[in-house]
Coordinates of C-alpha atoms and ligand atoms in Angstrom, one line a residue:
M1 CA 85.6 27.7 46.2
E2 CA 88.9 29.3 45.7
Q3 CA 90.6 28.6 42.4
R4 CA 93.6 26.4 43.2
E5 CA 94.1 24.9 39.8
V6 CA 95.7 26.8 37.0
P7 CA 95.8 24.4 34.1
A8 CA 98.4 25.0 31.4
R9 CA 98.1 24.1 27.8
I10 CA 101.4 22.6 26.8
T11 CA 102.5 24.1 23.5
G12 CA 106.0 22.8 22.9
G13 CA 109.1 21.2 24.4
F14 CA 109.5 17.9 26.2
W15 CA 106.0 17.4 27.4
R16 CA 104.5 18.5 24.1
S17 CA 106.4 15.7 22.3
W18 CA 105.1 13.1 24.9
Q19 CA 101.6 14.5 24.6
D20 CA 101.8 14.4 20.8
L21 CA 102.8 10.7 21.1
V22 CA 99.9 10.0 23.5
G23 CA 97.3 11.9 21.4
R24 CA 98.4 10.6 18.0
K25 CA 99.5 7.0 18.8
V26 CA 98.8 5.9 22.4
I27 CA 95.1 6.8 22.5
P28 CA 94.3 5.2 19.2
H29 CA 96.4 2.2 20.0
Q30 CA 94.5 1.8 23.3
W31 CA 91.2 2.3 21.6
R32 CA 92.1 -0.6 19.3
A33 CA 93.3 -2.7 22.3
M34 CA 90.1 -2.0 24.2
N35 CA 88.1 -3.0 21.2
D36 CA 90.1 -6.2 20.9
Q37 CA 91.7 -5.3 17.6
I38 CA 95.4 -5.8 18.3
P39 CA 96.5 -9.1 16.9
G40 CA 98.4 -11.3 19.4
A41 CA 97.7 -9.0 22.4
P42 CA 95.5 -10.3 25.3
K43 CA 91.9 -9.4 24.7
S44 CA 90.6 -6.5 26.7
H45 CA 86.8 -6.9 26.3
S46 CA 86.4 -3.4 28.0
V47 CA 84.3 -1.7 25.3
N48 CA 82.3 -4.9 24.5
N49 CA 81.4 -5.4 28.1
F50 CA 79.7 -2.0 28.1
R51 CA 78.0 -2.8 24.7
V52 CA 76.6 -6.0 26.2
A53 CA 75.5 -4.3 29.4
A54 CA 73.8 -1.6 27.3
G55 CA 71.8 -4.3 25.5
R56 CA 73.5 -3.5 22.2
A57 CA 75.4 -6.7 21.7
P58 CA 74.9 -10.4 22.7
G59 CA 77.2 -12.1 25.2
T60 CA 78.3 -11.6 28.7
H61 CA 81.1 -9.9 30.7
E62 CA 84.6 -11.1 29.9
G63 CA 87.9 -10.4 31.4
M64 CA 88.9 -9.2 35.0
V65 CA 86.2 -8.0 37.3
F66 CA 87.8 -4.5 37.2
Q67 CA 87.8 -4.3 33.4
D68 CA 85.5 -1.2 33.4
S69 CA 88.3 0.8 34.9
D70 CA 90.5 0.4 31.8
L71 CA 88.0 2.1 29.6
A72 CA 87.3 4.7 32.3
K73 CA 90.9 5.7 32.5
W74 CA 91.0 5.9 28.7
M75 CA 87.9 8.1 28.7
E76 CA 89.6 10.4 31.3
A77 CA 92.7 10.6 29.0
A78 CA 90.4 11.4 26.0
G79 CA 88.8 14.2 28.0
N80 CA 92.2 15.6 28.8
V81 CA 93.2 15.5 25.1
I82 CA 90.1 17.3 24.1
R83 CA 90.2 19.9 26.9
F84 CA 93.9 20.8 26.3
G85 CA 93.7 20.6 22.5
I86 CA 96.4 17.9 22.3
P87 CA 96.7 16.7 18.7
A88 CA 94.8 13.5 18.1
P89 CA 93.1 11.7 15.2
A90 CA 89.8 13.3 14.0
E91 CA 87.9 10.2 15.1
L92 CA 88.7 10.8 18.8
R93 CA 85.6 12.9 19.4
A94 CA 83.5 10.2 17.8
W95 CA 85.1 7.6 20.0
A96 CA 84.5 9.7 23.1
E97 CA 80.9 10.3 22.1
Q98 CA 80.5 6.5 21.6
T99 CA 81.9 5.7 25.0
M100 CA 79.8 8.4 26.7
D101 CA 76.7 7.0 25.0
L102 CA 77.6 3.4 26.0
V103 CA 78.4 4.2 29.6
A104 CA 75.1 6.2 29.9
A105 CA 73.2 3.3 28.3
A106 CA 74.8 0.7 30.6
Q107 CA 73.9 2.7 33.7
Q108 CA 71.0 1.1 35.6
P109 CA 67.8 3.0 36.4
D110 CA 68.9 3.4 40.0
G111 CA 72.2 4.9 39.0
Y112 CA 74.3 1.7 39.5
L113 CA 77.0 1.2 37.0
N114 CA 79.3 -1.8 36.7
T115 CA 79.3 -4.2 33.7
Y116 CA 80.5 -7.3 35.7
F117 CA 77.7 -7.3 38.2
T118 CA 75.1 -6.1 35.8
L119 CA 75.8 -9.0 33.5
K120 CA 77.1 -11.7 35.8
E121 CA 75.8 -11.3 39.3
P122 CA 73.0 -8.7 39.3
D123 CA 71.7 -9.9 42.7
R124 CA 75.1 -9.7 44.4
R125 CA 75.9 -6.0 43.9
W126 CA 78.1 -4.6 46.7
G127 CA 78.4 -8.2 48.0
N128 CA 82.2 -8.5 47.7
L129 CA 83.8 -5.2 48.4
R130 CA 87.0 -6.8 49.3
D131 CA 87.7 -8.4 45.9
A132 CA 85.3 -7.2 43.3
H133 CA 86.6 -3.6 42.7
E134 CA 83.1 -2.2 42.3
L135 CA 83.8 1.1 44.2
Y136 CA 87.2 1.3 42.4
C137 CA 85.6 1.0 39.0
A138 CA 82.9 3.5 40.1
G139 CA 85.7 6.0 41.2
H140 CA 87.4 5.7 37.8
L141 CA 84.1 6.1 36.0
I142 CA 83.3 9.2 38.0
E143 CA 86.8 10.6 37.2
A144 CA 86.2 9.8 33.5
C145 CA 82.8 11.7 33.6
V146 CA 84.4 14.7 35.3
S147 CA 87.1 14.8 32.7
L148 CA 84.8 14.5 29.7
S149 CA 82.3 16.9 31.1
R150 CA 85.0 19.5 31.6
A151 CA 86.2 18.9 28.0
T152 CA 82.8 18.9 26.3
D153 CA 80.4 20.7 28.5
D154 CA 78.2 17.6 28.1
G155 CA 75.7 17.7 30.9
R156 CA 74.6 14.2 30.2
I157 CA 78.0 12.7 31.1
L158 CA 78.1 14.7 34.3
S159 CA 74.7 13.4 35.2
V160 CA 76.0 9.8 34.8
A161 CA 78.6 10.6 37.5
R162 CA 76.1 12.3 39.7
R163 CA 73.6 9.4 39.5
L164 CA 76.3 6.9 40.3
A165 CA 77.6 9.0 43.2
D166 CA 74.0 9.5 44.5
H167 CA 73.5 5.7 44.3
I168 CA 76.7 5.1 46.3
D169 CA 75.7 7.8 48.8
S170 CA 72.3 6.1 49.2
R171 CA 73.9 2.7 49.9
F172 CA 77.0 3.4 52.1
G173 CA 77.3 5.2 55.4
V174 CA 76.7 5.0 59.2
E175 CA 73.0 6.0 58.8
P176 CA 70.4 3.4 59.5
G177 CA 69.6 1.1 56.6
K178 CA 73.0 1.7 54.9
M179 CA 76.0 -0.6 54.6
R180 CA 79.1 0.2 56.6
G181 CA 81.4 -1.1 53.8
V182 CA 84.6 0.2 52.5
P183 CA 86.3 -0.6 49.2
G184 CA 89.0 -3.3 48.9
H185 CA 90.8 -1.1 46.4
E186 CA 90.6 2.6 47.2
E187 CA 89.9 5.2 44.5
I188 CA 86.3 6.2 45.2
E189 CA 87.4 8.6 47.9
L190 CA 89.5 10.9 45.6
A191 CA 86.9 10.6 42.8
L192 CA 84.1 11.8 45.1
V193 CA 86.2 14.8 46.1
R194 CA 86.8 15.6 42.4
L195 CA 83.0 15.4 41.8
Y196 CA 82.4 17.6 44.8
R197 CA 84.8 20.2 43.5
L198 CA 83.1 20.3 40.1
T199 CA 79.5 20.3 41.4
G200 CA 79.8 21.9 44.8
E201 CA 77.6 19.0 46.1
R202 CA 78.6 18.6 49.8
R203 CA 77.2 15.0 50.1
Y204 CA 80.0 13.8 47.8
L205 CA 82.7 15.2 50.1
D206 CA 80.9 13.8 53.1
R207 CA 80.7 10.3 51.5
A208 CA 84.5 10.4 50.7
R209 CA 85.2 11.3 54.3
Y210 CA 82.9 8.4 55.4
F211 CA 85.0 5.9 53.4
I212 CA 88.2 7.2 54.9
D213 CA 86.9 7.3 58.5
E214 CA 85.3 3.9 58.3
R215 CA 88.3 2.1 57.0
G216 CA 90.1 -0.1 59.5
R217 CA 87.3 0.0 62.1
K218 CA 86.3 -3.3 63.9
P219 CA 84.6 -5.5 62.9
A220 CA 86.4 -5.3 59.6
W221 CA 83.8 -5.2 56.8
F222 CA 85.9 -7.6 54.8
E223 CA 85.4 -10.2 57.6
V224 CA 81.7 -9.4 57.9
E225 CA 80.9 -9.8 54.2
T226 CA 82.8 -13.1 53.8
E227 CA 80.7 -14.7 56.5
R228 CA 77.5 -14.1 54.6
P229 CA 75.8 -16.9 52.8
G230 CA 76.8 -17.3 49.2
Y231 CA 79.9 -15.1 49.4
R232 CA 82.4 -16.0 46.7
S233 CA 86.0 -15.0 46.8
V234 CA 87.6 -13.7 43.6
F235 CA 91.3 -13.3 44.6
G236 CA 91.3 -15.0 48.0
P237 CA 91.9 -13.4 51.4
M238 CA 94.9 -11.2 52.1
P239 CA 96.1 -9.8 55.4
L240 CA 94.1 -6.7 56.3
E241 CA 97.3 -4.6 55.9
Y242 CA 97.2 -5.4 52.2
Y243 CA 94.0 -3.3 52.0
Q244 CA 95.1 -0.7 54.6
A245 CA 92.2 -2.0 56.7
H246 CA 94.1 -3.3 59.7
L247 CA 93.7 -0.1 61.8
P248 CA 91.8 3.2 61.4
V249 CA 93.7 5.3 58.9
R250 CA 94.8 7.8 61.5
E251 CA 96.4 5.0 63.6
Q252 CA 98.4 3.3 60.9
P253 CA 102.1 3.6 61.8
E254 CA 103.4 3.4 58.3
A255 CA 102.6 3.0 54.6
T256 CA 101.8 -0.6 54.1
G257 CA 100.2 -3.2 51.8
H258 CA 99.4 -2.9 48.1
A259 CA 101.2 0.3 47.0
V260 CA 98.7 1.6 44.5
R261 CA 95.8 1.1 46.9
A262 CA 97.8 2.8 49.7
L263 CA 98.6 5.8 47.6
Y264 CA 95.2 6.3 46.1
L265 CA 93.9 6.2 49.7
A266 CA 96.5 8.8 50.7
C267 CA 95.3 11.0 47.8
G268 CA 91.7 10.8 49.1
M269 CA 92.9 11.6 52.6
A270 CA 94.9 14.6 51.5
D271 CA 91.9 15.8 49.5
V272 CA 89.5 15.5 52.4
A273 CA 92.0 17.0 54.8
L274 CA 92.3 20.0 52.6
E275 CA 88.6 20.5 52.0
T276 CA 87.5 20.0 55.6
A277 CA 90.6 21.4 57.4
D278 CA 90.9 18.1 59.3
A279 CA 94.2 18.5 61.2
S280 CA 94.5 14.8 62.3
L281 CA 94.0 13.6 58.8
A282 CA 96.6 16.1 57.5
A283 CA 99.0 14.9 60.2
Q284 CA 98.5 11.3 59.0
C285 CA 99.2 12.4 55.4
D286 CA 102.5 13.9 56.7
L287 CA 103.4 10.6 58.4
L288 CA 102.7 8.6 55.2
W289 CA 104.6 11.1 53.1
D290 CA 107.7 11.0 55.3
D291 CA 107.6 7.2 55.4
V292 CA 107.2 6.7 51.6
T293 CA 109.6 9.4 50.5
G294 CA 112.1 9.0 53.3
R295 CA 112.3 5.2 53.5
K296 CA 110.5 3.4 50.7
L297 CA 111.1 5.3 47.5
Y298 CA 113.4 4.3 44.6
V299 CA 115.6 7.0 43.1
T300 CA 113.4 6.6 39.9
G301 CA 110.2 7.6 41.8
G302 CA 109.2 3.9 41.8
V303 CA 107.4 2.6 44.9
G304 CA 106.2 -0.8 46.1
A305 CA 109.4 -2.9 46.1
A306 CA 107.7 -6.3 46.7
A307 CA 106.4 -8.3 43.7
A308 CA 104.3 -10.5 46.1
H309 CA 101.2 -8.5 46.9
E310 CA 102.5 -5.6 44.7
A311 CA 103.3 -4.1 48.1
F312 CA 105.6 -1.8 50.1
A313 CA 108.5 -3.7 51.6
G314 CA 110.1 -2.6 54.9
P315 CA 112.1 0.6 55.4
F316 CA 115.2 0.9 53.1
D317 CA 114.5 -2.5 51.6
L318 CA 114.8 -1.4 48.0
P319 CA 116.2 -4.3 45.9
N320 CA 117.0 -3.2 42.3
D321 CA 116.6 -6.4 40.2
S322 CA 113.4 -7.8 41.8
A323 CA 111.8 -4.3 42.2
Y324 CA 108.1 -4.3 41.4
A325 CA 107.7 -0.5 41.2
E326 CA 104.4 -0.7 39.3
T327 CA 103.9 2.2 36.9
C328 CA 100.5 2.8 38.6
A329 CA 102.2 3.1 42.0
A330 CA 104.6 5.8 40.7
I331 CA 101.4 7.5 39.3
G332 CA 99.8 7.1 42.7
L333 CA 102.7 8.8 44.4
F334 CA 102.7 11.6 41.7
L335 CA 99.0 12.2 42.5
F336 CA 99.6 12.2 46.3
A337 CA 102.6 14.6 45.9
G338 CA 100.4 17.0 43.9
R339 CA 97.8 16.9 46.6
M340 CA 100.4 17.4 49.4
A341 CA 101.7 20.5 47.6
R342 CA 98.2 21.9 47.8
L343 CA 97.7 20.8 51.4
R344 CA 101.1 21.8 52.8
G345 CA 103.0 23.9 50.3
G346 CA 106.7 23.6 49.7
A347 CA 108.9 22.7 46.7
R348 CA 109.7 19.3 48.0
F349 CA 106.4 17.9 46.9
A350 CA 106.8 19.0 43.3
D351 CA 110.3 17.6 43.5
V352 CA 108.8 14.2 44.0
M353 CA 106.2 14.8 41.3
E354 CA 108.9 15.4 38.8
R355 CA 111.0 12.5 40.1
C356 CA 108.1 10.2 39.4
L357 CA 107.0 11.8 36.2
H358 CA 110.3 12.0 34.4
N359 CA 111.5 8.5 35.5
G360 CA 109.3 5.8 36.9
I361 CA 106.2 6.9 35.0
L362 CA 107.7 7.6 31.6
S363 CA 109.6 4.3 31.7
G364 CA 106.2 2.6 31.6
L365 CA 105.7 3.7 27.9
S366 CA 107.9 2.9 24.9
L367 CA 109.2 5.6 22.6
D368 CA 107.0 4.4 19.8
G369 CA 103.9 4.5 22.0
E370 CA 103.0 0.9 21.5
G371 CA 104.6 -0.9 24.4
Y372 CA 104.2 -0.8 28.2
F373 CA 106.0 -1.7 31.4
Y374 CA 103.9 -2.7 34.3
V375 CA 107.0 -3.4 36.4
N376 CA 109.9 -1.0 36.5
P377 CA 113.1 -2.6 37.9
L378 CA 116.4 -0.6 38.3
E379 CA 118.6 -3.4 37.3
V380 CA 117.8 -6.1 34.6
D381 CA 119.6 -9.0 33.0
P382 CA 116.9 -10.3 30.7
R383 CA 118.6 -13.7 30.5
A384 CA 118.8 -14.1 34.3
A385 CA 115.2 -12.9 34.7
A386 CA 113.9 -15.3 32.1
A387 CA 115.6 -18.2 34.0
N388 CA 114.6 -17.2 37.5
P389 CA 110.9 -18.0 38.5
S390 CA 111.2 -15.3 41.3
L391 CA 111.8 -12.7 38.6
R392 CA 108.8 -13.7 36.4
H393 CA 107.4 -10.2 36.8
V394 CA 110.5 -8.6 35.3
K395 CA 110.3 -8.1 31.5
G396 CA 113.2 -6.9 29.3
R397 CA 110.8 -5.6 26.7
R398 CA 107.7 -3.6 26.9
Q399 CA 104.4 -5.5 26.2
P400 CA 101.7 -4.5 23.7
W401 CA 98.9 -5.0 26.3
Y402 CA 98.1 -7.0 29.4
G403 CA 95.2 -9.2 30.6
C404 CA 95.4 -6.9 33.7
A405 CA 95.9 -3.6 31.9
C406 CA 95.7 -1.1 34.7
C407 CA 99.0 0.7 33.8
P408 CA 98.6 1.6 30.0
P409 CA 95.5 3.8 30.3
N410 CA 96.8 5.2 33.6
I411 CA 99.9 6.4 31.8
A412 CA 97.7 8.0 29.1
R413 CA 95.6 9.9 31.6
T414 CA 98.6 11.0 33.6
L415 CA 100.7 12.3 30.7
T416 CA 97.8 14.2 29.2
S417 CA 97.2 15.8 32.6
V418 CA 100.7 17.3 33.1
G419 CA 99.2 20.8 32.5
D420 CA 96.9 20.4 35.5
W421 CA 99.9 20.2 37.8
A422 CA 102.2 22.8 36.1
W423 CA 101.0 25.7 38.2
R424 CA 99.5 26.0 41.7
R425 CA 97.7 29.0 43.1
D426 CA 97.4 29.6 46.8
G427 CA 95.9 33.0 47.8
G428 CA 97.9 35.7 46.2
T429 CA 100.8 33.5 45.1
L430 CA 101.2 31.7 41.8
Y431 CA 103.6 28.8 42.1
A432 CA 105.5 27.5 39.1
E433 CA 105.6 23.7 39.9
L434 CA 106.5 21.7 36.8
Y435 CA 108.6 23.5 34.2
H436 CA 107.2 23.2 30.7
E437 CA 106.5 25.1 27.5
G438 CA 102.9 26.4 27.5
T439 CA 100.4 29.0 28.5
A440 CA 98.0 29.3 31.4
A441 CA 95.5 31.9 32.7
A442 CA 94.6 32.8 36.3
A443 CA 92.5 35.4 38.0
I444 CA 94.9 36.8 40.6
G445 CA 95.8 40.1 42.1
G446 CA 92.6 41.6 40.9
A447 CA 93.1 41.0 37.2
S448 CA 93.1 38.2 34.7
V449 CA 96.6 37.2 34.0
T450 CA 98.2 35.0 31.3
V451 CA 101.5 33.3 31.9
R452 CA 103.6 32.0 29.1
E453 CA 106.5 29.7 29.8
A454 CA 109.2 28.8 27.3
T455 CA 111.9 26.2 28.0
R456 CA 113.8 23.1 26.8
Y457 CA 113.6 21.7 30.3
P458 CA 114.6 19.0 31.3
W459 CA 117.3 19.2 28.7
D460 CA 118.2 22.8 29.5
G461 CA 117.8 24.8 32.7
A462 CA 116.7 28.1 31.2
V463 CA 113.1 28.9 31.8
A464 CA 111.5 32.2 30.5
I465 CA 108.1 33.2 31.8
T466 CA 106.2 36.1 30.4
V467 CA 103.4 37.6 32.5
A468 CA 100.7 39.5 30.9
A469 CA 98.1 41.1 33.2
A470 CA 95.0 42.6 31.7
A471 CA 95.2 45.4 34.4
P472 CA 98.0 46.1 36.9
A473 CA 98.0 43.0 39.2
S474 CA 99.8 42.7 42.5
F475 CA 100.7 39.1 43.3
T476 CA 103.7 36.9 44.0
L477 CA 105.2 34.6 41.4
A478 CA 107.0 31.8 43.1
L479 CA 109.5 29.7 41.1
R480 CA 110.4 26.3 42.3
V481 CA 114.1 25.7 42.7
P482 CA 114.4 21.9 42.6
G483 CA 116.1 20.1 45.5
W484 CA 118.7 18.7 43.1
C485 CA 119.7 22.1 41.8
R486 CA 123.0 23.6 43.0
G487 CA 122.6 27.1 41.7
A488 CA 119.7 29.1 40.4
S489 CA 119.7 32.7 39.2
L490 CA 116.8 34.9 38.3
S491 CA 116.2 38.1 36.4
V492 CA 113.1 40.2 36.1
N493 CA 112.8 42.4 33.0
G494 CA 116.5 41.9 32.4
K495 CA 117.6 43.0 35.9
R496 CA 119.1 40.5 38.3
W497 CA 116.7 39.5 41.1
G498 CA 119.0 39.3 44.1
R499 CA 116.9 37.2 46.5
E500 CA 117.7 33.7 47.5
P501 CA 115.1 30.9 47.5
D502 CA 113.0 30.8 50.7
A503 CA 113.2 27.9 53.1
D504 CA 110.3 26.2 51.3
G505 CA 112.3 26.0 48.1
Y506 CA 110.7 28.9 46.1
L507 CA 112.3 32.0 44.6
R508 CA 109.6 34.7 45.1
V509 CA 109.0 37.7 43.0
E510 CA 106.5 40.1 44.7
R511 CA 105.5 43.0 42.5
T512 CA 102.8 44.7 40.5
W513 CA 102.7 43.0 37.1
G514 CA 102.0 44.8 33.8
T515 CA 101.1 43.8 30.3
A516 CA 104.5 42.3 29.4
D517 CA 106.9 41.4 32.2
R518 CA 109.5 38.8 31.7
V519 CA 111.1 36.6 34.3
E520 CA 114.1 34.5 33.4
L521 CA 115.2 31.6 35.6
E522 CA 118.4 29.7 35.0
L523 CA 118.8 26.4 36.8
A524 CA 122.3 24.8 36.9
M525 CA 122.1 21.5 35.0
E526 CA 125.5 19.9 35.7
P527 CA 125.2 16.1 35.9
F528 CA 125.9 14.7 39.3
T529 CA 126.1 11.5 41.2
V530 CA 123.6 10.4 43.8
R531 CA 124.2 8.1 46.8
A532 CA 121.5 6.3 48.8
D533 CA 121.1 6.3 52.6
P534 CA 123.6 3.7 53.8
R535 CA 120.7 1.7 55.2
V536 CA 119.7 0.8 51.6
R537 CA 121.6 -2.4 51.3
A538 CA 121.1 -2.8 47.6
D539 CA 122.7 0.6 46.8
Y540 CA 125.6 0.5 49.3
G541 CA 128.9 1.3 47.6
R542 CA 127.1 2.4 44.5
V543 CA 126.2 5.6 42.8
A544 CA 123.5 6.7 40.3
V545 CA 123.8 9.5 37.8
Q546 CA 121.3 12.3 37.5
R547 CA 121.0 15.5 35.5
G548 CA 118.1 17.8 36.3
P549 CA 115.1 15.6 37.2
L550 CA 116.3 12.8 35.0
V551 CA 117.8 9.7 36.5
Y552 CA 120.2 7.9 34.2
C553 CA 121.1 4.3 33.6
L554 CA 123.6 2.2 31.7
E555 CA 122.3 -0.1 29.0
E556 CA 124.1 -3.0 27.3
A557 CA 123.5 -1.5 23.8
D558 CA 125.9 1.3 24.7
N559 CA 128.2 -0.3 27.2
G560 CA 128.4 -4.0 26.5
A561 CA 127.4 -6.7 28.9
D562 CA 128.5 -7.4 32.5
L563 CA 127.3 -4.0 33.7
H564 CA 127.7 -5.2 37.3
R565 CA 131.5 -4.9 36.8
A566 CA 131.5 -1.3 35.6
A567 CA 132.5 1.3 38.1
L568 CA 132.5 5.0 38.3
P569 CA 135.5 6.3 40.2
P570 CA 134.8 9.1 42.7
R571 CA 136.4 11.9 40.7
A572 CA 135.1 10.8 37.2
R573 CA 134.0 13.7 35.2
L574 CA 130.4 13.5 33.9
R575 CA 129.9 15.1 30.5
A576 CA 126.4 15.9 29.2
V577 CA 126.3 15.4 25.4
E578 CA 123.3 16.2 23.3
R579 CA 122.4 13.4 21.0
P580 CA 119.5 14.4 18.6
D581 CA 120.1 11.1 16.7
L582 CA 119.6 8.8 19.6
L583 CA 116.3 7.4 21.0
G584 CA 114.2 10.2 19.8
G585 CA 116.7 12.9 20.8
L586 CA 118.1 13.2 24.3
T587 CA 121.1 14.2 26.3
V588 CA 123.4 11.4 27.3
I589 CA 126.1 11.5 30.1
A590 CA 129.5 10.2 29.2
A591 CA 132.0 9.3 31.9
D592 CA 135.4 7.6 32.2
G593 CA 134.5 4.4 34.1
V594 CA 136.8 1.6 35.1
E595 CA 136.5 -2.1 35.8
A596 CA 138.8 -4.7 37.5
V597 CA 140.7 -7.0 35.2
P598 CA 139.5 -10.5 36.1
L599 CA 142.1 -13.1 37.2
P600 CA 142.2 -16.3 35.2
L601 CA 139.3 -18.6 36.2
T602 CA 140.1 -21.5 38.4
G603 CA 136.6 -22.5 39.2
L604 CA 133.4 -20.8 40.5
Y605 CA 135.3 -19.9 43.8
A606 CA 139.0 -19.5 44.5
A607 CA 140.7 -18.6 47.8
G608 CA 141.9 -15.2 48.7
R609 CA 142.6 -13.7 45.4
R610 CA 141.8 -10.1 44.4
P611 CA 142.2 -8.6 41.0
A612 CA 145.3 -6.4 40.9
R613 CA 144.6 -4.2 38.0
T614 CA 141.9 -2.0 36.7
R615 CA 141.3 -1.0 33.1
R616 CA 139.4 1.9 31.5
R617 CA 135.8 1.3 30.6
P618 CA 134.1 4.3 29.0
L619 CA 130.5 4.6 30.1
L620 CA 127.5 6.1 28.4
F621 CA 124.4 6.8 30.5
I622 CA 121.0 7.4 29.0
P623 CA 117.9 8.6 30.8
Y624 CA 116.2 5.8 32.6
Y625 CA 112.9 6.4 30.9
A626 CA 114.5 5.5 27.5
W627 CA 115.8 2.1 28.4
A628 CA 114.5 -1.0 26.6
N629 CA 113.8 0.7 23.3
R630 CA 116.5 -1.3 21.5
A631 CA 117.5 -4.9 21.4
P632 CA 116.9 -6.5 24.9
G633 CA 119.9 -6.4 27.1
E634 CA 121.2 -5.6 30.5
M635 CA 120.4 -2.3 32.3
T636 CA 121.4 -0.8 35.6
V637 CA 120.8 2.5 37.4
W638 CA 123.2 2.0 40.2
V639 CA 126.9 1.5 39.4
R640 CA 129.8 0.5 41.7
D641 CA 131.8 3.4 42.9
Q642 CA 135.1 1.4 43.0
A643 CA 136.4 -1.2 40.7
Ligands
LIG701 ZN1 99.1 -0.8 37.0

């Protein structure tokens, strides 16, 4: 297989500080949470369930049916930490060893691996694909094993993944004697492709394709299995759209249902389309991409507007205060975008990756590494949310853990994997996708090549890349010019590179590279205002502020309350100010805002009166990711454009 991945070790800058936080604090905190050692936090039971299933502790399975996936995501993150050399406590290797040992011991002789069914319903395996998340947990366990086997060269953990995948391969499919089931929560599809890429075992790719092709066929498996004697529902039936099972995947007219499920499915589809050159599947990926990013995406990279069903709402229906925008859904879109970049090429995919990563994913983690958001609204009044039962999902403060803790370890595995998405190689071109400080190595142009990138991005637009080829190497270096950037210049070994970006958004440098060539990119970083498509009712007559990939917000701590009255006049100057003292060090945006002077109150409503005067209201915007790290208060991303 051609090498497409060019993983970068992050050595400094913005992502290094986040990876330091994850390695030093988040991973240990999550380890304690999964061992039920955080006072006052909901119990996880994740590690103990494996201990019991391995016969090493008394008791039974506790917690949600999908609890195995929490530990699996943590294991994947631990694998990333070890593989990339991210600083972490010395005990991490022992914890990873312990989990690998437990997972291997909990695996059944036939390869089956799931603590809930092993302990609670051993004779009902694969009997409730709609609700019980068995294939979802299996997918995350396979991803965990792939990550840890890449990090440690531990053949034993890879064989756990293979035996589990072999077991699934023996049970599911159209062949006689197999079940024609599909998972209620997708994930197994992309995991099997990852295992195929690592092992070269074609059966895993074929089984991933089966799960995609079978979904949505009639009769729907979720209706067949519920008719069977003894079927017990866990979460109750949902419309088939919720599971993306209402139509075959190639016939679905839009992205629908539970957002995380839809996006994990889309990841699997893009993976299979790429590996099998399936044009109709690739075309469906385009359709989903256009629908999600053109009609259903928050400016923060959040997706899944509806709290009910954790689902996509209709086109342009993007309410700010009731937004669900689950952290896992932004991660799902990030993962889909990374795959679309590999499937189709083009800077617009990495543009969405960085929109998700810098905003709606980072907002899921507190700056001290010990609190999480599951839901990421764009406008919050904590007092109103607390008094409104329809906004029960909205929190003004990050939580230490959750009974359903899908998001926290998902953030950990995502932030530790940034280096995997930093570069992309396609044939003779090396694409710089996510700007970062770090090093990577690729075999390209007939030589082994090391690329070193240095930058303060996203605080600064200067990116210096040093290319060191072991022997003269002819290849193209393609630098992404982000869609938001209104001016980029490039020099190669100190000489201005006169070319403009190509239509796909990359500035290309084609040459023979030597042992020490230096490319310097300068991206204009002036702050700017953003307007939404006028069909987005919630944002009409409002603007958001952005600088580089970072979307900004107003918070009560800096701007006082009643943020809904603050306005940013059309010609207000936006000034970027570095504030090393604030919220761990960041760049704020200051602006001369205004607000209408209210008339004296005569009751809740009064006829025909309009405030006559406006007054100055200085505004200070902070990056959206950094909100809710001080005393709880109001926050808004979108601001009125007239008082
Ligand atoms: Zn989640």
